[in-house]
Coordinates of C-alpha atoms and ligand atoms in Angstrom, one line a residue:
Chain A
X1286 CA 24.9 37.6 -7.0
X1287 CA 26.0 35.7 -4.0
X1288 CA 24.1 32.5 -3.1
X1289 CA 23.8 33.3 0.6
X1290 CA 25.1 31.2 3.5
X1291 CA 23.3 27.9 2.7
X1292 CA 25.4 25.9 5.1
X1293 CA 22.5 25.0 7.3
X1294 CA 18.9 24.2 6.6
X1295 CA 15.5 23.9 8.4
X1296 CA 14.4 20.3 8.3
X1297 CA 11.5 20.1 10.7
X1298 CA 8.7 22.3 12.2
X1299 CA 6.1 21.3 14.7
X1300 CA 3.4 23.0 16.8
X1301 CA 0.7 22.3 19.3
X1302 CA -2.8 23.5 18.6
X1303 CA -3.2 27.4 19.5
X1304 CA -5.4 28.3 22.4
X1305 CA -6.9 31.4 23.7
X1306 CA -5.3 32.8 27.0
X1307 CA -6.1 30.2 29.7
X1308 CA -7.1 27.6 27.2
X1309 CA -4.1 25.2 27.1
X1310 CA -4.4 24.1 30.8
X1311 CA -3.9 21.5 32.3
X1312 CA -1.1 21.1 30.1
X1313 CA 2.2 22.7 31.4
X1314 CA 4.7 24.8 29.4
X1315 CA 7.0 21.7 29.6
X1316 CA 4.3 19.5 28.1
X1317 CA 3.5 22.0 25.2
X1318 CA 7.1 22.5 24.3
X1319 CA 7.6 18.7 24.4
X1320 CA 4.8 18.2 22.1
X1321 CA 6.0 20.7 19.5
X1322 CA 9.6 19.3 19.7
X1323 CA 8.3 15.7 19.1
X1324 CA 6.1 17.0 16.2
X1325 CA 9.2 18.7 14.7
X1326 CA 11.1 15.6 14.9
X1327 CA 8.4 13.5 13.3
X1328 CA 8.2 16.1 10.6
X1329 CA 12.1 15.8 10.1
X1330 CA 12.0 12.1 10.2
X1331 CA 14.4 11.9 13.1
X1332 CA 14.3 10.4 16.6
X1333 CA 14.2 12.9 19.4
X1334 CA 17.3 11.2 20.7
X1335 CA 19.3 12.7 17.7
X1336 CA 18.9 16.2 19.1
X1337 CA 22.1 17.4 20.6
X1338 CA 21.6 21.1 20.6
X1339 CA 19.1 23.8 21.8
X1340 CA 19.1 27.4 20.5
X1341 CA 16.6 29.6 22.4
X1342 CA 15.9 33.3 22.5
X1343 CA 14.1 35.4 25.2
X1344 CA 16.7 34.1 27.5
X1345 CA 15.0 30.7 27.4
X1346 CA 12.0 32.4 29.0
X1347 CA 8.7 30.5 28.1
X1348 CA 6.5 33.5 27.6
X1349 CA 6.1 35.8 30.6
X1350 CA 7.0 34.3 34.1
X1351 CA 8.0 30.7 33.2
X1352 CA 11.3 29.3 31.9
X1353 CA 12.4 26.5 29.6
X1354 CA 15.2 24.3 30.8
X1355 CA 17.4 22.0 28.6
X1356 CA 17.8 19.5 31.4
X1357 CA 14.1 19.3 31.8
X1358 CA 13.7 18.6 28.0
X1359 CA 16.5 16.0 28.1
X1360 CA 15.0 14.2 31.1
X1361 CA 11.4 14.1 30.0
X1362 CA 12.0 13.5 26.2
X1363 CA 15.0 11.1 26.6
X1364 CA 17.6 13.1 24.9
X1365 CA 20.9 11.4 25.9
X1366 CA 23.5 14.1 25.6
X1367 CA 23.5 17.8 24.4
X1368 CA 26.7 19.5 23.1
X1369 CA 25.3 22.9 22.7
X1370 CA 22.6 24.9 24.7
X1371 CA 22.5 28.7 24.5
X1372 CA 20.0 31.6 24.2
X1373 CA 19.8 35.0 22.6
X1374 CA 19.4 37.7 25.2
X1375 CA 16.2 39.9 25.7
X1376 CA 12.8 39.0 24.2
X1377 CA 10.8 38.1 21.2
X1378 CA 13.1 40.2 19.0
X1379 CA 15.5 37.3 18.8
X1380 CA 13.0 34.8 17.3
X1381 CA 14.4 34.8 13.7
X1382 CA 18.0 35.2 15.0
X1383 CA 17.7 32.1 17.1
X1384 CA 18.1 30.1 13.8
X1385 CA 21.5 31.9 13.4
X1386 CA 22.4 30.7 17.0
X1387 CA 21.6 27.2 15.9
X1388 CA 23.7 27.7 12.6
X1389 CA 26.6 29.1 14.7
X1390 CA 26.6 25.8 16.8
X1391 CA 26.5 23.7 13.7
X1392 CA 29.0 25.5 11.6
X1393 CA 31.4 25.4 14.7
X1394 CA 30.9 21.7 15.0
X1395 CA 29.4 22.1 18.4
X1396 CA 26.1 20.3 17.6
X1397 CA 24.5 18.6 14.7
X1398 CA 20.8 18.7 15.3
X1399 CA 19.6 21.9 17.0
X1400 CA 16.0 22.7 18.3
X1401 CA 14.5 26.2 18.7
X1402 CA 11.4 26.2 20.7
X1403 CA 9.0 28.7 22.3
X1404 CA 6.0 28.0 24.4
X1405 CA 3.8 30.4 25.9
X1406 CA 1.0 30.4 28.6
X1407 CA -0.4 33.6 29.8
X1408 CA -2.1 32.7 33.0
X1409 CA 0.7 33.9 35.4
X1410 CA 1.5 37.0 33.4
X1411 CA -0.3 38.7 30.5
X1412 CA 1.7 40.3 27.8
X1413 CA -0.6 43.3 27.9
X1414 CA 0.3 44.5 31.4
X1415 CA 3.9 43.3 31.6
X1416 CA 5.6 46.6 32.5
X1417 CA 3.0 47.5 35.0
X1418 CA 3.4 44.1 36.8
X1419 CA 7.3 44.2 37.1
X1420 CA 8.7 45.3 40.5
X1421 CA 10.0 48.9 40.5
X1422 CA 13.6 49.2 39.8
X1423 CA 15.9 52.4 39.5
X1424 CA 15.5 52.4 35.7
X1425 CA 11.9 51.4 35.2
X1426 CA 11.0 54.1 37.9
X1427 CA 11.6 56.5 34.9
X1428 CA 8.8 54.7 32.9
X1429 CA 6.4 52.8 35.1
X1430 CA 4.8 55.9 36.8
X1431 CA 3.7 57.3 33.3
X1432 CA 1.1 54.3 33.0
X1433 CA 2.7 53.1 29.6
X1434 CA 2.0 49.7 31.2
X1435 CA 2.7 47.3 28.2
X1436 CA 4.6 47.0 24.9
X1437 CA 1.7 48.2 22.9
X1438 CA 1.6 51.4 24.9
X1439 CA 5.2 52.0 24.2
X1440 CA 4.9 51.5 20.6
X1441 CA 1.9 53.7 20.3
X1442 CA 4.2 56.5 21.2
X1443 CA 6.5 55.6 18.4
X1444 CA 3.6 55.2 16.1
X1445 CA 2.3 58.7 17.0
X1446 CA 5.7 60.3 16.0
X1447 CA 5.6 58.4 12.7
X1448 CA 2.1 59.8 12.0
X1449 CA 3.5 63.3 12.9
X1450 CA 6.6 63.1 10.8
X1451 CA 5.2 61.4 7.7
X1452 CA 1.4 61.9 7.6
X1453 CA 0.8 58.1 8.4
X1454 CA -2.9 57.5 9.0
X1455 CA -4.7 54.9 11.3
X1456 CA -6.2 53.8 7.9
X1457 CA -2.7 52.1 7.2
X1458 CA -2.8 50.4 10.7
X1459 CA -6.4 49.3 9.7
X1460 CA -5.2 47.8 6.5
X1461 CA -2.5 45.8 8.3
X1462 CA -5.1 44.4 10.8
X1463 CA -7.7 43.7 8.0
X1464 CA -5.3 42.1 5.5
X1465 CA -3.8 39.9 8.2
X1466 CA -7.1 38.9 9.4
X1467 CA -8.1 38.0 5.7
X1468 CA -5.2 35.5 5.6
X1469 CA -6.3 33.8 8.8
X1470 CA -9.8 33.1 7.5
X1471 CA -9.0 29.7 5.9
X1472 CA -6.6 28.4 8.5
X1473 CA -7.9 25.7 10.7
X1474 CA -5.7 26.7 13.7
X1475 CA -6.3 30.4 13.6
X1476 CA -7.8 31.9 16.8
X1477 CA -9.6 34.7 14.8
X1478 CA -11.5 33.6 11.7
X1479 CA -14.1 36.2 11.3
X1480 CA -13.5 38.8 8.6
X1481 CA -12.5 42.3 10.1
X1482 CA -14.2 45.3 8.5
X1483 CA -12.8 48.8 8.4
X1484 CA -16.0 49.9 10.4
X1485 CA -15.3 47.3 13.1
X1486 CA -11.6 48.4 13.2
X1487 CA -12.5 52.1 13.7
X1488 CA -15.2 51.1 16.3
X1489 CA -12.6 49.1 18.2
X1490 CA -11.8 50.0 21.8
X1491 CA -9.0 52.6 22.0
X1492 CA -6.3 51.1 24.3
X1493 CA -3.4 53.6 23.8
X1494 CA -4.4 56.2 21.4
X1495 CA -3.5 56.0 18.3
X1496 CA -3.8 52.3 18.8
X1497 CA -6.9 50.3 19.3
X1498 CA -7.8 46.7 20.2
X1499 CA -7.3 45.5 16.6
X1500 CA -3.7 46.9 16.4
X1501 CA -2.7 44.6 19.4
X1502 CA -1.7 41.0 18.8
X1503 CA -3.7 38.2 20.4
X1504 CA -3.1 36.8 23.8
X1505 CA -2.7 33.1 23.0
X1506 CA -1.0 30.0 24.2
X1507 CA 0.7 27.1 22.5
X1508 CA 4.3 26.1 21.3
X1509 CA 6.3 25.9 18.2
X1510 CA 9.6 24.2 17.5
X1511 CA 12.0 24.2 14.7
X1512 CA 14.9 21.8 13.8
X1513 CA 18.0 23.0 12.1
X1514 CA 20.9 20.9 10.9
X1515 CA 23.7 21.0 8.4
X1516 CA 23.0 21.2 4.7
X1517 CA 24.9 18.0 4.2
X1518 CA 22.9 16.1 6.8
X1519 CA 19.7 17.7 5.7
X1520 CA 19.9 15.9 2.3
X1521 CA 19.1 12.5 4.0
X1522 CA 16.1 13.5 5.9
X1523 CA 12.4 13.3 5.2
X1524 CA 11.7 16.7 4.0
X1525 CA 13.4 18.7 1.3
X1526 CA 15.7 21.0 3.2
X1527 CA 14.9 24.7 3.5
X1528 CA 18.3 26.4 3.3
X1529 CA 19.1 29.3 5.6
X1530 CA 20.2 32.0 3.1
X1531 CA 20.9 34.8 5.6
X1532 CA 20.4 35.4 9.3
X1533 CA 21.4 38.2 11.6
X1534 CA 20.7 39.5 15.1
X1535 CA 21.6 42.6 17.0
X1536 CA 20.8 46.3 16.5
X1537 CA 22.1 49.8 17.1
X1538 CA 22.4 51.7 20.3
X1539 CA 20.1 54.5 18.9
X1540 CA 17.4 51.9 19.1
X1541 CA 18.3 49.7 21.9
X1542 CA 18.8 52.2 24.7
X1543 CA 15.8 54.1 23.6
X1544 CA 13.0 51.6 23.5
X1545 CA 11.3 52.5 26.7
X1546 CA 14.0 55.1 27.2
X1547 CA 12.8 57.2 24.3
X1548 CA 16.1 59.1 23.7
X1549 CA 16.6 58.0 20.1
X1550 CA 16.9 60.4 17.1
X1551 CA 13.9 60.5 14.8
X1552 CA 15.4 58.2 12.3
X1553 CA 15.2 55.4 15.0
X1554 CA 12.3 56.7 17.0
X1555 CA 9.9 56.3 14.2
X1556 CA 11.3 53.0 13.1
X1557 CA 11.3 49.2 13.9
X1558 CA 15.0 49.3 14.7
X1559 CA 15.5 46.6 12.1
X1560 CA 17.4 48.8 9.5
X1561 CA 20.9 47.4 10.6
X1562 CA 19.6 43.7 10.5
X1563 CA 18.2 44.5 7.0
X1564 CA 21.5 45.7 5.7
X1565 CA 23.3 42.7 7.0
X1566 CA 20.7 40.3 5.4
X1567 CA 21.0 42.0 2.2
X1568 CA 24.9 41.9 2.4
X1569 CA 25.0 38.2 3.2
X1570 CA 22.7 37.1 0.6
X1571 CA 23.2 39.6 -2.3
X1572 CA 19.5 40.0 -2.3
X1573 CA 17.3 43.0 -2.0
X1574 CA 13.7 43.6 -0.8
X1575 CA 12.6 43.1 -4.5
X1576 CA 13.9 39.6 -4.3
X1577 CA 11.6 38.6 -1.4
X1578 CA 8.5 36.8 -2.4
X1579 CA 6.8 36.6 1.0
X1580 CA 7.4 38.6 4.2
X1581 CA 6.6 37.3 7.6
X1582 CA 7.0 40.3 9.7
X1583 CA 6.8 40.3 13.5
X1584 CA 3.3 41.7 14.2
X1585 CA 2.8 42.3 17.9
X1586 CA 1.4 45.6 16.9
X1587 CA 0.3 46.9 13.5
X1588 CA 2.5 50.1 13.2
X1589 CA 5.6 48.1 13.8
X1590 CA 4.8 46.0 10.6
X1591 CA 4.6 49.3 8.6
X1592 CA 7.9 50.4 10.0
X1593 CA 9.6 47.1 9.2
X1594 CA 8.5 47.4 5.6
X1595 CA 10.4 50.7 5.5
X1596 CA 13.5 49.3 7.4
X1597 CA 13.8 46.3 5.1
X1598 CA 13.4 48.6 2.0
X1599 CA 10.0 47.3 0.6
X1600 CA 9.2 51.0 0.4
X1601 CA 11.0 54.2 1.3
X1602 CA 11.4 55.7 4.7
X1603 CA 8.2 57.4 5.7
X1604 CA 6.2 55.9 2.9
X1605 CA 5.0 52.9 4.8
X1606 CA 1.4 54.1 5.2
X1607 CA 0.9 55.0 1.6
X1608 CA 2.5 51.7 0.6
X1609 CA 0.3 49.6 2.8
X1610 CA -2.9 51.5 2.0
X1611 CA -2.3 50.7 -1.7
X1612 CA -3.0 47.0 -1.0
X1613 CA 0.6 46.1 -1.5
X1614 CA 0.9 43.7 1.4
X1615 CA -2.3 41.5 0.4
X1616 CA -1.9 37.9 -0.3
X1617 CA -4.4 38.3 -3.1
X1618 CA -3.1 41.0 -5.5
X1619 CA -0.4 42.5 -3.4
X1620 CA 3.2 43.0 -4.6
X1621 CA 4.7 41.7 -1.3
X1622 CA 2.4 39.3 0.6
X1623 CA 2.9 40.0 4.4
X1624 CA 1.9 37.4 7.1
X1625 CA 0.1 34.9 5.0
X1626 CA -0.5 32.9 8.0
X1627 CA -2.6 35.4 9.8
X1628 CA 0.2 36.6 12.0
X1629 CA 0.3 37.3 15.6
X1630 CA -2.7 39.6 15.0
X1631 CA -5.1 36.9 13.8
X1632 CA -3.6 33.4 13.8
X1633 CA -1.8 33.1 17.1
X1634 CA 0.9 34.8 19.2
X1635 CA 3.8 32.5 20.0
X1636 CA 6.4 35.2 20.3
X1637 CA 7.6 35.1 16.8
X1638 CA 7.8 31.3 16.0
X1639 CA 4.8 31.1 13.7
X1640 CA 6.6 33.4 11.3
X1641 CA 9.4 30.9 11.1
X1642 CA 7.1 28.1 10.7
X1643 CA 5.2 29.9 7.8
X1644 CA 8.4 30.8 6.2
X1645 CA 9.4 27.0 6.1
X1646 CA 6.1 26.0 4.8
X1647 CA 6.1 28.7 2.1
X1648 CA 9.6 27.5 1.0
X1649 CA 8.4 23.8 0.9
X1650 CA 5.5 25.0 -1.1
X1651 CA 3.1 23.5 1.3
X1652 CA 1.7 26.7 2.9
X1653 CA -2.1 27.0 3.2
X1654 CA -1.9 30.5 1.5
X1655 CA 1.0 29.5 -0.7
X1656 CA 2.6 32.3 -2.8
X1657 CA 3.1 30.8 -6.2
X1658 CA 6.8 29.9 -7.2
X1659 CA 8.1 31.7 -4.0
X1660 CA 11.9 31.5 -3.8
X1661 CA 12.7 33.6 -0.9
X1662 CA 10.9 34.1 2.4
X1663 CA 11.8 36.8 5.0
X1664 CA 11.0 36.3 8.7
X1665 CA 11.8 38.9 11.4
X1666 CA 11.9 39.2 15.2
X1667 CA 11.1 42.4 16.9
X1668 CA 10.8 45.4 17.1
X1669 CA 11.4 44.9 20.7
X1670 CA 14.4 45.4 23.2
X1671 CA 17.6 44.3 21.5
X1672 CA 18.6 42.1 19.8
X1673 CA 16.1 42.3 17.0
X1674 CA 16.7 39.9 14.1
X1675 CA 15.9 38.7 10.6
X1676 CA 16.2 35.4 8.6
X1677 CA 15.9 34.8 4.9
X1678 CA 15.1 31.1 3.8
X1679 CA 15.4 29.9 0.3
X1680 CA 13.0 27.5 -1.5
X1681 CA 13.4 23.8 -0.6
X1682 CA 15.4 21.7 -3.0
Chain B
X1426 CA -13.2 68.1 22.8
X1427 CA -14.5 66.4 26.0
X1428 CA -14.9 66.7 29.7
X1429 CA -12.1 64.1 30.4
X1430 CA -9.1 65.6 32.0
X1431 CA -5.7 63.7 31.8
X1432 CA -4.4 62.9 35.3
X1433 CA -1.7 60.8 36.9
X1434 CA -2.0 57.4 38.4
X1435 CA -3.1 57.5 42.2
X1436 CA -0.2 58.4 44.4
X1437 CA -0.3 55.0 46.3
X1438 CA -0.2 53.1 42.9
X1439 CA 3.2 54.6 42.1
X1440 CA 6.3 53.1 43.7
X1441 CA 9.8 54.0 42.7
X1442 CA 13.3 52.7 43.7
X1443 CA 16.5 54.4 43.4
X1444 CA 20.3 53.6 43.1
X1445 CA 23.3 55.8 43.5
X1446 CA 23.0 57.1 40.0
X1447 CA 19.3 58.0 40.0
X1448 CA 18.8 59.1 43.8
X1449 CA 19.7 62.8 43.3
X1450 CA 17.0 63.2 40.6
X1451 CA 14.3 62.2 42.9
X1452 CA 15.8 64.2 46.0
X1453 CA 15.8 67.3 43.7
X1454 CA 12.2 66.5 42.8
X1455 CA 11.3 66.4 46.4
X1456 CA 12.5 70.1 46.6
X1457 CA 10.5 70.9 43.7
X1458 CA 13.4 71.1 41.3
X1459 CA 13.6 69.5 37.9
X1460 CA 17.1 68.4 37.1
X1461 CA 18.9 66.5 34.3
X1462 CA 22.2 64.5 34.6
X1463 CA 24.9 66.2 32.7
X1464 CA 28.3 64.7 32.1
X1465 CA 30.8 66.4 34.3
X1466 CA 33.5 66.1 31.8
X1467 CA 32.0 66.8 28.3
X1468 CA 28.7 68.3 29.1
X1469 CA 26.6 65.7 27.4
X1470 CA 23.1 65.1 28.9
X1471 CA 21.8 61.7 29.7
X1472 CA 18.4 60.6 31.0
X1473 CA 17.6 58.1 32.7
X1474 CA 20.7 58.7 34.9
X1475 CA 23.4 55.9 34.5
X1476 CA 26.9 55.3 35.6
X1477 CA 28.8 56.4 32.6
X1478 CA 28.6 59.1 30.0
X1479 CA 28.0 57.3 26.8
X1480 CA 30.0 60.0 24.9
X1481 CA 33.2 60.1 26.9
X1482 CA 32.7 57.2 29.5
X1483 CA 33.4 59.6 32.4
X1484 CA 31.7 59.0 35.7
X1485 CA 31.8 62.6 36.6
X1486 CA 28.2 64.0 37.3
X1487 CA 26.7 67.4 37.1
X1488 CA 23.0 67.7 38.2
X1489 CA 21.8 70.7 36.2
X1490 CA 18.7 72.5 37.3
X1491 CA 16.4 73.2 34.4
X1492 CA 13.9 75.8 33.7
X1493 CA 11.1 73.3 34.1
X1494 CA 9.9 74.0 30.6
X1495 CA 9.5 71.5 28.0
X1496 CA 7.8 70.3 24.9
X1497 CA 5.9 67.2 23.7
X1498 CA 8.2 65.0 21.5
X1499 CA 5.5 62.2 21.3
X1500 CA 2.6 60.7 23.4
X1501 CA -0.1 58.2 23.8
X1502 CA -3.5 58.6 25.5
X1503 CA -3.9 55.7 27.7
X1504 CA -7.4 54.5 28.5
X1505 CA -7.3 52.2 31.5
X1506 CA -4.6 50.7 33.7
X1507 CA -4.5 47.4 35.5
X1508 CA -7.0 47.6 38.4
X1509 CA -8.0 51.2 37.4
X1510 CA -10.2 50.7 34.2
X1511 CA -11.7 54.2 34.0
X1512 CA -8.5 56.3 34.2
X1513 CA -7.2 58.4 31.4
X1514 CA -3.4 59.2 31.2
X1515 CA -1.4 61.0 28.7
X1516 CA 1.9 59.1 28.7
X1517 CA 4.4 61.5 27.1
X1518 CA 8.0 61.8 25.9
X1519 CA 9.0 65.3 26.8
X1520 CA 11.9 67.2 25.4
X1521 CA 13.5 69.2 28.3
X1522 CA 14.5 72.8 27.8
X1523 CA 18.2 73.3 28.7
X1524 CA 19.0 69.6 28.3
X1525 CA 19.8 69.2 24.6
X1526 CA 18.4 65.9 23.4
X1527 CA 17.6 64.4 26.9
X1528 CA 14.0 63.5 27.3
X1529 CA 11.8 62.3 30.1
X1530 CA 8.9 59.8 30.1
X1531 CA 6.2 61.4 32.0
X1532 CA 2.6 62.4 32.2
X1533 CA 0.8 65.4 30.9
X1534 CA -2.1 66.6 33.2
X1535 CA -4.7 69.2 33.6
X1536 CA -5.5 69.0 29.9
X1537 CA -8.2 67.6 27.6
X1538 CA -6.3 64.7 26.1
X1539 CA -7.8 65.8 22.6
X1540 CA -5.8 69.0 22.7
X1541 CA -2.4 67.5 23.3
X1542 CA -0.1 67.8 20.2
X1543 CA 3.4 67.2 19.4
X1544 CA 5.4 70.3 20.0
X1545 CA 2.9 71.6 22.6
X1546 CA 4.9 73.8 25.2
X1547 CA 4.7 72.4 28.8
X1548 CA 5.8 73.4 32.3
X1549 CA 6.8 71.1 35.2
X1550 CA 4.6 70.4 38.2
X1551 CA 5.2 67.8 40.9
X1552 CA 2.7 65.1 41.9
X1553 CA 3.1 63.1 45.2
X1554 CA 3.7 59.4 45.0
X1555 CA 4.4 56.7 47.5
X1556 CA 7.0 57.0 50.3
X1557 CA 7.1 60.7 50.2
X1558 CA 8.6 61.0 46.8
X1559 CA 7.5 63.6 44.2
X1560 CA 6.8 62.7 40.5
X1561 CA 7.8 65.4 37.9
X1562 CA 4.8 65.6 35.5
X1563 CA 3.9 68.5 33.0
X1564 CA 0.9 70.6 32.1
X1565 CA 0.4 73.1 29.2
X1566 CA 2.6 76.2 29.7
X1567 CA 0.7 79.2 31.0
X1568 CA 1.7 82.0 28.6
Ligands
ZN2435 ZN1 30.9 62.8 28.7

């Protein structure tokens, strides 16, 4: 078995409190991101002045309708010089892959200490209506008139096809929402800490049938930052380094042109588009899904968790519903605990970064819902427009 | 079963723009014709319309007039739209008869949303939108 990449490691994570939509004012995105970066430096035991690289995703967008800017961070935090600053294209699908962008910089010798950060406020533009709000253009003129006004609406169409092809039931989506909520109950920073019953789930307001309120992630605010450095340098820092074992971003045309275009063949239509990423992670690491101890799967909408379980091989294609309904993804008693931090469905939605933070804590052995003796954690980005991405971290040593 | 009928967004809430690749689709729609973009070199259909054929990279375009029939590939029943909380829409991906694998994202109208099913046979109708354009939408096929 290969030992994976292991040439870089995550050495610091930091976050602000998480807020409901509108709750983080009067702080700005710059302030929120800066607080997360400083907290990550504190965690790593380094000065912010040692940062020399930024590896963003979402085109360095701060949520919807705001931007992050490296020069702003340098000026306000006192970072003297950067030698690398770059961003993965498209949206939240690149969250996990941004650590690969940091790795690329470090391995190439372009930077030594790279920050990945996401900050999100939703007062300018809510996630929920992002497509309805964008100005008409020649391509979205083939989508906007239909009233599919947000990402959840689009994915509800994918979910319907999965239900049609494989007999997947809303009970499976309910189990994802309920088990994720269960994991948030004991987390001080979680936005939703009240248990969710099956009855409440099925009484939830239908937004885009087959999906209801509880299938949609939270509309929250806050920031999370992660610091990546070389394996060599990581040995001298405050925390035990968490090695990057595998990381990949990208995706196939069959998924990428079709998300919102809807032209993809069934294999991709009723999927998360993550199968090509999974294959590359397994090739890089020599691991399989059976080696993963905890899975932090991008959960903007419940059905897409189910489809990622299939794409990463935790169960067979089309078997995600049955697999989930069996209790397999429960922290207590499941065979593959999923979103032990409460996910974007119940803890907070910071566009994929809470999954990476939780993966790091699980590998340090310090997670609130720690999986005993966990050796490998998977964190994912997307399903969303390409690129989508995945990251495997190994236990800290 | 319910009394709710699926509809479209109000005409004045729907705005489109065009470019040289997409304009013919909308001009034909104004004449009540449903067309799909077919590669002028290899015959591959692609929607939405784009500059190159993804199969052979040709820029030759053939606008094929279709029968106007289609079937439901998948759909969502949408309850509410920003600013229009009480509206019910069936947002659907429709396979187009005579256009191979090309699909159109559209609305299914004049139907009880609970009766819509994947595979349901449809026929095109045109719904007015802003600036004099017509939007191709679908209703259950009559016979
Ligand atoms: Zn061609």
